[in-house]
mmCIF file of C-alpha atoms and ligand atoms in Angstrom:
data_model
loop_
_atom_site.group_PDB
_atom_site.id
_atom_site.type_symbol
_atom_site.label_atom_id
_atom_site.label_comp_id
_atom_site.label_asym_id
_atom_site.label_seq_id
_atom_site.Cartn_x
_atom_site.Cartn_y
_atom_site.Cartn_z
ATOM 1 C CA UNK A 22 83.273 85.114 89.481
ATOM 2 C CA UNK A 23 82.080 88.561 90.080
ATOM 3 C CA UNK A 24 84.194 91.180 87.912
ATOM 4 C CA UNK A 25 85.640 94.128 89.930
ATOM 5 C CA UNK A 26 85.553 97.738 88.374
ATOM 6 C CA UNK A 27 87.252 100.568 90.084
ATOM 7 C CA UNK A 28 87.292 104.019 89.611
ATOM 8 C CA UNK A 29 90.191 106.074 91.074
ATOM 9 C CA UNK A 30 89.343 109.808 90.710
ATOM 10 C CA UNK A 31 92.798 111.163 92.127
ATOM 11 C CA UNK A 32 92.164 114.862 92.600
ATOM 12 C CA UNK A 33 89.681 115.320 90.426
ATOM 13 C CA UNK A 34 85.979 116.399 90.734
ATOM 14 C CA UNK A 35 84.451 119.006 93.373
ATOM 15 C CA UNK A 36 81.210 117.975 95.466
ATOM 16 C CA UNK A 37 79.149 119.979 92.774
ATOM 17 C CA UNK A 38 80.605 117.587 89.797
ATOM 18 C CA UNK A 39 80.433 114.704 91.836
ATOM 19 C CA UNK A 40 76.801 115.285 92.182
ATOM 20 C CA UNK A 41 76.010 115.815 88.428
ATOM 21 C CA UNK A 42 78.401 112.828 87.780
ATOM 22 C CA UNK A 43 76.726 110.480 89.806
ATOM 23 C CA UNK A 44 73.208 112.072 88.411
ATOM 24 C CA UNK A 45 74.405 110.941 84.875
ATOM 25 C CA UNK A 46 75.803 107.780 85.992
ATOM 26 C CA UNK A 47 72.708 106.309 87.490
ATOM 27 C CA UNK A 48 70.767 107.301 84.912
ATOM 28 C CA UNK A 49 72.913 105.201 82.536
ATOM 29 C CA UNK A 50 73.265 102.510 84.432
ATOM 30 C CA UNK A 51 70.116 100.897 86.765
ATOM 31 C CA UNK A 52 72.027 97.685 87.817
ATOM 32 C CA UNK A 53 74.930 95.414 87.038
ATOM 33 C CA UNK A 54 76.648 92.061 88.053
ATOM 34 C CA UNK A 55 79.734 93.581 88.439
ATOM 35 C CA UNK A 56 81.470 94.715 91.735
ATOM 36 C CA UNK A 57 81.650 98.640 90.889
ATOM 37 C CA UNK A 58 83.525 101.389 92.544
ATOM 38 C CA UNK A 59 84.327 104.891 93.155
ATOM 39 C CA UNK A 60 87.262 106.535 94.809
ATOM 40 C CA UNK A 61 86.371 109.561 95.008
ATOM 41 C CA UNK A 62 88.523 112.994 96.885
ATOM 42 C CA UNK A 63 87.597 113.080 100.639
ATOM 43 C CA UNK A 64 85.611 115.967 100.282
ATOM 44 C CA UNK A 65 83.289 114.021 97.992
ATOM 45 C CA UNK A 66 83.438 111.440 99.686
ATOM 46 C CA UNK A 67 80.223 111.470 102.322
ATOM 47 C CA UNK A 68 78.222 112.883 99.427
ATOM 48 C CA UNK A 69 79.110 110.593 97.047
ATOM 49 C CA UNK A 70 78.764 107.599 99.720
ATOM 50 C CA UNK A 71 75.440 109.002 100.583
ATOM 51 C CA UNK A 72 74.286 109.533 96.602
ATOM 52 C CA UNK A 73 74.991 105.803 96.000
ATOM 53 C CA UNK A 74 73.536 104.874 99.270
ATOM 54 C CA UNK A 75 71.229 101.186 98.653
ATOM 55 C CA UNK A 76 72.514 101.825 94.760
ATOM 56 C CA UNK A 77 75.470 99.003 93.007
ATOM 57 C CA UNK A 78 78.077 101.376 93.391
ATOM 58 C CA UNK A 79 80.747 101.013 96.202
ATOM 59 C CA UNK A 80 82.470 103.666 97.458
ATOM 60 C CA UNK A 81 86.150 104.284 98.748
ATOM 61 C CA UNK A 82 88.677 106.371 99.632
ATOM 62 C CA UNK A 83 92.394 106.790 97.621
ATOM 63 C CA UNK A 84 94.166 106.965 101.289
ATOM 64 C CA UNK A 85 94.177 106.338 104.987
ATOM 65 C CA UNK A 86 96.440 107.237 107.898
ATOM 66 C CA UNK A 87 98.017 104.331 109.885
ATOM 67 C CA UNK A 88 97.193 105.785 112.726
ATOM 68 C CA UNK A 89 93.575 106.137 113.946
ATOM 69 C CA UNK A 90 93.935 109.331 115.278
ATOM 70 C CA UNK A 91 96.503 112.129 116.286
ATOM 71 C CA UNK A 92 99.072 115.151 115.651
ATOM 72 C CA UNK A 93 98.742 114.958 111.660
ATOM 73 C CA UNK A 94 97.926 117.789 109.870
ATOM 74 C CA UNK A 95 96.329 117.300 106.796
ATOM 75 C CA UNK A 96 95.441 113.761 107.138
ATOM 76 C CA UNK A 97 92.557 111.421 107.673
ATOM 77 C CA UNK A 98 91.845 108.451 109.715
ATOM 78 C CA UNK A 99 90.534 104.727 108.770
ATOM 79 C CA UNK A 100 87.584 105.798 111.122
ATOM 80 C CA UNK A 101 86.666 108.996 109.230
ATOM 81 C CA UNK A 102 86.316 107.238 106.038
ATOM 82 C CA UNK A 103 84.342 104.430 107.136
ATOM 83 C CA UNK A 104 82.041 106.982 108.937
ATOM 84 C CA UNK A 105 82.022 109.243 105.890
ATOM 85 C CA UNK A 106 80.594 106.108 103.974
ATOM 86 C CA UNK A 107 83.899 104.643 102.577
ATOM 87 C CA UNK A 108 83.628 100.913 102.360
ATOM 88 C CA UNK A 109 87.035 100.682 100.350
ATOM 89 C CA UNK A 110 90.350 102.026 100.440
ATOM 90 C CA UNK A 111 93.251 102.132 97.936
ATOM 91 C CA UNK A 112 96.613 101.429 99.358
ATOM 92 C CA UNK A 113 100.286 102.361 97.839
ATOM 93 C CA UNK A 114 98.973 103.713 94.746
ATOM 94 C CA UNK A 115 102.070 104.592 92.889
ATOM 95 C CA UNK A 116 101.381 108.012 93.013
ATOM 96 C CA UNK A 117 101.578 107.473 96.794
ATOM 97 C CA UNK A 118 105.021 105.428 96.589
ATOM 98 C CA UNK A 119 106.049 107.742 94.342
ATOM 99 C CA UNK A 120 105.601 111.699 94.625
ATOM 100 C CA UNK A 121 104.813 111.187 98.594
ATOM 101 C CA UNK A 122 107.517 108.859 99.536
ATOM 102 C CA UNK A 123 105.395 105.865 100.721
ATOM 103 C CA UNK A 124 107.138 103.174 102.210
ATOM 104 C CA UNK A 125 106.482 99.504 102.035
ATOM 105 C CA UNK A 126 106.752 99.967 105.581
ATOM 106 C CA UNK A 127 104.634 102.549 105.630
ATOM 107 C CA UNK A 128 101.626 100.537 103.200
ATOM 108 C CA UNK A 129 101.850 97.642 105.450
ATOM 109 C CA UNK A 130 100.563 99.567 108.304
ATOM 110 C CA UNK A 131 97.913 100.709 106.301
ATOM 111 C CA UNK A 132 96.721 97.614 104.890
ATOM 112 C CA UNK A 133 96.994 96.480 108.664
ATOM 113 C CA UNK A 134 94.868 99.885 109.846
ATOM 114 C CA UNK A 135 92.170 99.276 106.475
ATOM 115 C CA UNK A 136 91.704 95.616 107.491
ATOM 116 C CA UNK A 137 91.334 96.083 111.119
ATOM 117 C CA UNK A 138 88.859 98.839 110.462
ATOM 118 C CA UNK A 139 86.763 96.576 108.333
ATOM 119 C CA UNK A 140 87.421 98.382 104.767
ATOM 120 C CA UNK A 141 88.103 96.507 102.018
ATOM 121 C CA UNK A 142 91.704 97.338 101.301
ATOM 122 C CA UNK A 143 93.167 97.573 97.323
ATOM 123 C CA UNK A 144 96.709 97.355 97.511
ATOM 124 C CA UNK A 145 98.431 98.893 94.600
ATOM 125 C CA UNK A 146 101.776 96.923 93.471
ATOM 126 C CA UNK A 147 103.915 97.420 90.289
ATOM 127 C CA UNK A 148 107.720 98.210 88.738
ATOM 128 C CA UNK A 149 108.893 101.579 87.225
ATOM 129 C CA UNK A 150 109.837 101.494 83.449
ATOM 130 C CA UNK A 151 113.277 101.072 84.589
ATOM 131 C CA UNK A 152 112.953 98.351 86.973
ATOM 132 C CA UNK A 153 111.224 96.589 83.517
ATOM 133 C CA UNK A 154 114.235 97.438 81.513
ATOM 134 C CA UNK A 155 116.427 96.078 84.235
ATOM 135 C CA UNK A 156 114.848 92.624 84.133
ATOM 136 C CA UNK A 157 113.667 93.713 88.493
ATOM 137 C CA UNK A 158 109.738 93.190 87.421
ATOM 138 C CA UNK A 159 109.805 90.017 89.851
ATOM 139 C CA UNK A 160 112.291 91.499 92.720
ATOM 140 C CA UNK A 161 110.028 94.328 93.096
ATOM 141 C CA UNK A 162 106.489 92.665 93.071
ATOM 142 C CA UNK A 163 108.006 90.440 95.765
ATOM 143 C CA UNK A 164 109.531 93.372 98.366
ATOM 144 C CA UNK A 165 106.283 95.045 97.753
ATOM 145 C CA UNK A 166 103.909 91.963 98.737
ATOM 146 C CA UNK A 167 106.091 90.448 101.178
ATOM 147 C CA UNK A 168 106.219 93.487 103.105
ATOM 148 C CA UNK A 169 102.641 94.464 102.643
ATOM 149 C CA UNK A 170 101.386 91.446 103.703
ATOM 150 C CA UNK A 171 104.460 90.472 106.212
ATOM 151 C CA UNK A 172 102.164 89.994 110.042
ATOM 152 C CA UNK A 173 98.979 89.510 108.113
ATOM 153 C CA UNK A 174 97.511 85.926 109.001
ATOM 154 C CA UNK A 175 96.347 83.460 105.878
ATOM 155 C CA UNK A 176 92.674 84.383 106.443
ATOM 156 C CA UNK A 177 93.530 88.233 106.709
ATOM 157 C CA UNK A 178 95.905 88.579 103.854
ATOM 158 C CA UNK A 179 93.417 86.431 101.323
ATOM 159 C CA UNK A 180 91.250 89.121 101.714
ATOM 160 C CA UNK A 181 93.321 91.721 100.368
ATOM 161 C CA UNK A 182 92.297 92.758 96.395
ATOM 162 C CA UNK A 183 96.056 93.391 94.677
ATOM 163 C CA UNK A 184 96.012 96.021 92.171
ATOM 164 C CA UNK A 185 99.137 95.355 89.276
ATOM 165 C CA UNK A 186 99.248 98.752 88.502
ATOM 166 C CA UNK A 187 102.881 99.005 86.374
ATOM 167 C CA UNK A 188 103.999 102.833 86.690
ATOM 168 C CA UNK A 189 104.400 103.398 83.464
ATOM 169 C CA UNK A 190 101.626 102.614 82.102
ATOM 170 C CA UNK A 191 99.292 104.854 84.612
ATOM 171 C CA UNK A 192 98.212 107.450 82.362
ATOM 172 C CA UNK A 193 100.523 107.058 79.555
ATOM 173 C CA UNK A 194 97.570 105.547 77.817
ATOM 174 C CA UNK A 195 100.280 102.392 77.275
ATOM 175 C CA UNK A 196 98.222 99.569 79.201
ATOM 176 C CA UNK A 197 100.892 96.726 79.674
ATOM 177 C CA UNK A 198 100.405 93.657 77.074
ATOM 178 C CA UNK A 199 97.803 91.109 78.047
ATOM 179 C CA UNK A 200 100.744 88.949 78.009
ATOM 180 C CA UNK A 201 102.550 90.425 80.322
ATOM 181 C CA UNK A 202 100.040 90.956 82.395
ATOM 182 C CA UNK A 203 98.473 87.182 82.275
ATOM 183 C CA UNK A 204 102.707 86.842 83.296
ATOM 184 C CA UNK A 205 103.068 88.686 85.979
ATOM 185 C CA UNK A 206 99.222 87.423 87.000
ATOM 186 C CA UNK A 207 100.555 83.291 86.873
ATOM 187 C CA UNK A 208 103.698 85.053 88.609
ATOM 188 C CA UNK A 209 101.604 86.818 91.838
ATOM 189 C CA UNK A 210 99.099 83.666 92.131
ATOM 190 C CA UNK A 211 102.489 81.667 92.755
ATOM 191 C CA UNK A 212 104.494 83.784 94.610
ATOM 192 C CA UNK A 213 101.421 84.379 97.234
ATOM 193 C CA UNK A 214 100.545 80.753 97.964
ATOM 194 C CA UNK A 215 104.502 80.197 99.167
ATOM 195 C CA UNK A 216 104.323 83.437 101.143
ATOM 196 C CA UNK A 217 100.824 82.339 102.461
ATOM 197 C CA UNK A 218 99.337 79.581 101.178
ATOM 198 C CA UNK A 219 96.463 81.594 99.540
ATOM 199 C CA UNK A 220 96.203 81.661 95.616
ATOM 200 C CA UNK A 221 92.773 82.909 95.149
ATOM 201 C CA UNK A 222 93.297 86.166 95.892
ATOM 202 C CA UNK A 223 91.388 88.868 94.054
ATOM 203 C CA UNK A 224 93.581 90.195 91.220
ATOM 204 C CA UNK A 225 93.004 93.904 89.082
ATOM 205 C CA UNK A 226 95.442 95.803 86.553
ATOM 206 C CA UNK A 227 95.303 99.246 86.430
ATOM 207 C CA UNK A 228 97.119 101.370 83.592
ATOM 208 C CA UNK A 229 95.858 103.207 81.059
ATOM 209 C CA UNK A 230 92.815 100.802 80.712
ATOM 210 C CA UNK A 231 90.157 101.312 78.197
ATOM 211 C CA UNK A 232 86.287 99.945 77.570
ATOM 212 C CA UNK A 233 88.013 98.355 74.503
ATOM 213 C CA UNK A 234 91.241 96.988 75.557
ATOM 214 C CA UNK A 235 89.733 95.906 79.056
ATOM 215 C CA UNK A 236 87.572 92.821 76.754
ATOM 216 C CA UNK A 237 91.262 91.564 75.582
ATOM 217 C CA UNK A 238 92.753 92.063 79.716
ATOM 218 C CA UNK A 239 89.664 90.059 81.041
ATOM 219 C CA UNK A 240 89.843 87.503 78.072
ATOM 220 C CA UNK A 241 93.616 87.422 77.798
ATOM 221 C CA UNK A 242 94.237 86.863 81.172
ATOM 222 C CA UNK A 243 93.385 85.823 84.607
ATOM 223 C CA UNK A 244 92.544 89.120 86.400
ATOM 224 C CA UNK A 245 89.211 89.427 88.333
ATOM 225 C CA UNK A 246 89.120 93.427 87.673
ATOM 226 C CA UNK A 247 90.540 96.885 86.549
ATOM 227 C CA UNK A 248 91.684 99.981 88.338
ATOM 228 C CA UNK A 249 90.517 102.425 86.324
ATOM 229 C CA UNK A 250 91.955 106.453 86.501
ATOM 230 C CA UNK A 251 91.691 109.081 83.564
ATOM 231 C CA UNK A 252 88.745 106.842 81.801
ATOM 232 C CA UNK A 253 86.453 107.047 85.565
ATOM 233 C CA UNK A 254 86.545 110.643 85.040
ATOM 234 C CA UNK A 255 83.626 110.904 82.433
ATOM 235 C CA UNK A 256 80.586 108.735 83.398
ATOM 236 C CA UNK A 257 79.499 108.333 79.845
ATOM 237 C CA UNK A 258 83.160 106.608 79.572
ATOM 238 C CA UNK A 259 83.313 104.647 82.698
ATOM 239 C CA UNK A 260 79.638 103.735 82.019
ATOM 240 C CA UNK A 261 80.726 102.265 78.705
ATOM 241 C CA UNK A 262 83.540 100.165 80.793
ATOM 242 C CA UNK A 263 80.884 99.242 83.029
ATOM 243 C CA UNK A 264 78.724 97.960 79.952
ATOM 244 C CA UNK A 265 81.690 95.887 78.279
ATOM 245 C CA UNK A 266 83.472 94.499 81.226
ATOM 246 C CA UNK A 267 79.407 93.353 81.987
ATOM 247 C CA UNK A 268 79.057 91.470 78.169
ATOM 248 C CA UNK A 269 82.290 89.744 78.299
ATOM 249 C CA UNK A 270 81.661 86.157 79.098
HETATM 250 P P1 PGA B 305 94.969 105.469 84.399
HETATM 251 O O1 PGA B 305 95.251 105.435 85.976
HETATM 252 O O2 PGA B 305 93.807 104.562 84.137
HETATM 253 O O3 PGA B 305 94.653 106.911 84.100
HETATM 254 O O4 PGA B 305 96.210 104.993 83.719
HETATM 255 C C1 PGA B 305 95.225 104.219 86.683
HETATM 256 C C2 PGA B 305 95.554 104.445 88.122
HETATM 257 O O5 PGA B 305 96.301 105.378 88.454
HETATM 258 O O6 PGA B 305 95.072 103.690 88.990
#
């Protein structure tokens, strides 16, 4: 099984620093096994795509528009980022959900727009601190992937990599337990093959992850990658991750 690594660079990192990022990270790392990518902003995003052109890094975008083109200011279509060089996409980040009011609606016609545009969507699911305390974990991983997925045929929605990225632990640099993410892993690997008869899904946490607690999340449990935020921002760091997540066996 090839191990997924992704970098999500939020707003962070002008074309400049992109540039000297990418200059450090390829001169740390020459190859890998892993699957390896890099979200970065859209203004980065055609230099960065061109930088790691032929090279073992992937890169994506952090959004799309569901529509492929139109009256909205300040957005971007599935069809600019693919021509820009994206060949991924990050869906419903919690940010997203969060600060700009995402819909589940709204993510499923994304995930429908990314798929139909041929990039390789990561859709980002998880609970709030209080939906945890509240015992909702389960409730809310299920409105989230039910509705994400809800039109998507069998052979389209197996496609889809799902991101368990719980809120609070994005950048509190409290990464859930291994336990409860190998839980909530058994928990989505059941839940999707009722909903579609699909259980090999690709599966990633994302949450204050680390080059040394991310041995322990690949060991501990049954996740194929990591969504990686505040620890992509410094390629010495997220060439570090690269390194472990490559040794573990
Ligand atoms: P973090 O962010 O690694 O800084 O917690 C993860 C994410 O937002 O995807």
């Amino acid at each position: 099984m090839q191990k997924i690594v992704i970098g999500n660079w939020k707003m962070h990192k002008t074309v400049t620093e992109t540039e000297s990022y990418l200059h450090q990270l390829f001169h740390q790392i020459h190859q890998t096994s892993l699957w390896v990518g890099i979200a970065p902003p859209f203004t980065a995003l055609e230099h960065a795509a061109n930088r790691a052109k032929g090279s073992w890094l992937h890169i994506g975008a952090q959004n799309l528009h569901d529509e492929l083109q139109g009256s909205f200011t300040g957005e971007i279509s599935s069809r600019m980022l693919t021509e820009a060089g994206a060949s991924f996409v990050i869906v419903g980040h919690s940010e997203r959900r969060h600060r700009m009011h995402e819909s589940d609606e709204l993510i499923h016609k994304k995930l429908v727009r990314s798929l139909s545009e041929g990039l390789q969507p990561v859709l980002c699911i998880g609970e709030t601190a209080l939906e945890r305390q509240a015992h909702r974990v389960e409730e809310v991983l299920e409105r989230q992937l039910s509705t994400a997925l809800k039109t998507l045929t069998p052979e389209q929605a197996s496609t889809v990599w799902i991101a368990y990225e719980p809120v609070w632990a994005i950048g509190s640099g409290a990464a859930a337990s291994s336990c409860d993410v190998a839980k909530v892993t058994h928990w989505c690997r059941n839940y999707l093959r009722k909903l579609i008869g699909v259980d090999s899904l690709k599966l990633l946490y994302g949450g204050s992850v680390t080059s040394n607690n991310s041995e322990v999340l690949f060991k501990e449990t049954h996740i194929d990658g990591v969504l990686v935020g505040g620890i992509s921002l410094d390629s010495n760091h997220f060439a570090e991750l690269i390194q472990r997540v490559e040794r573990i066996k």
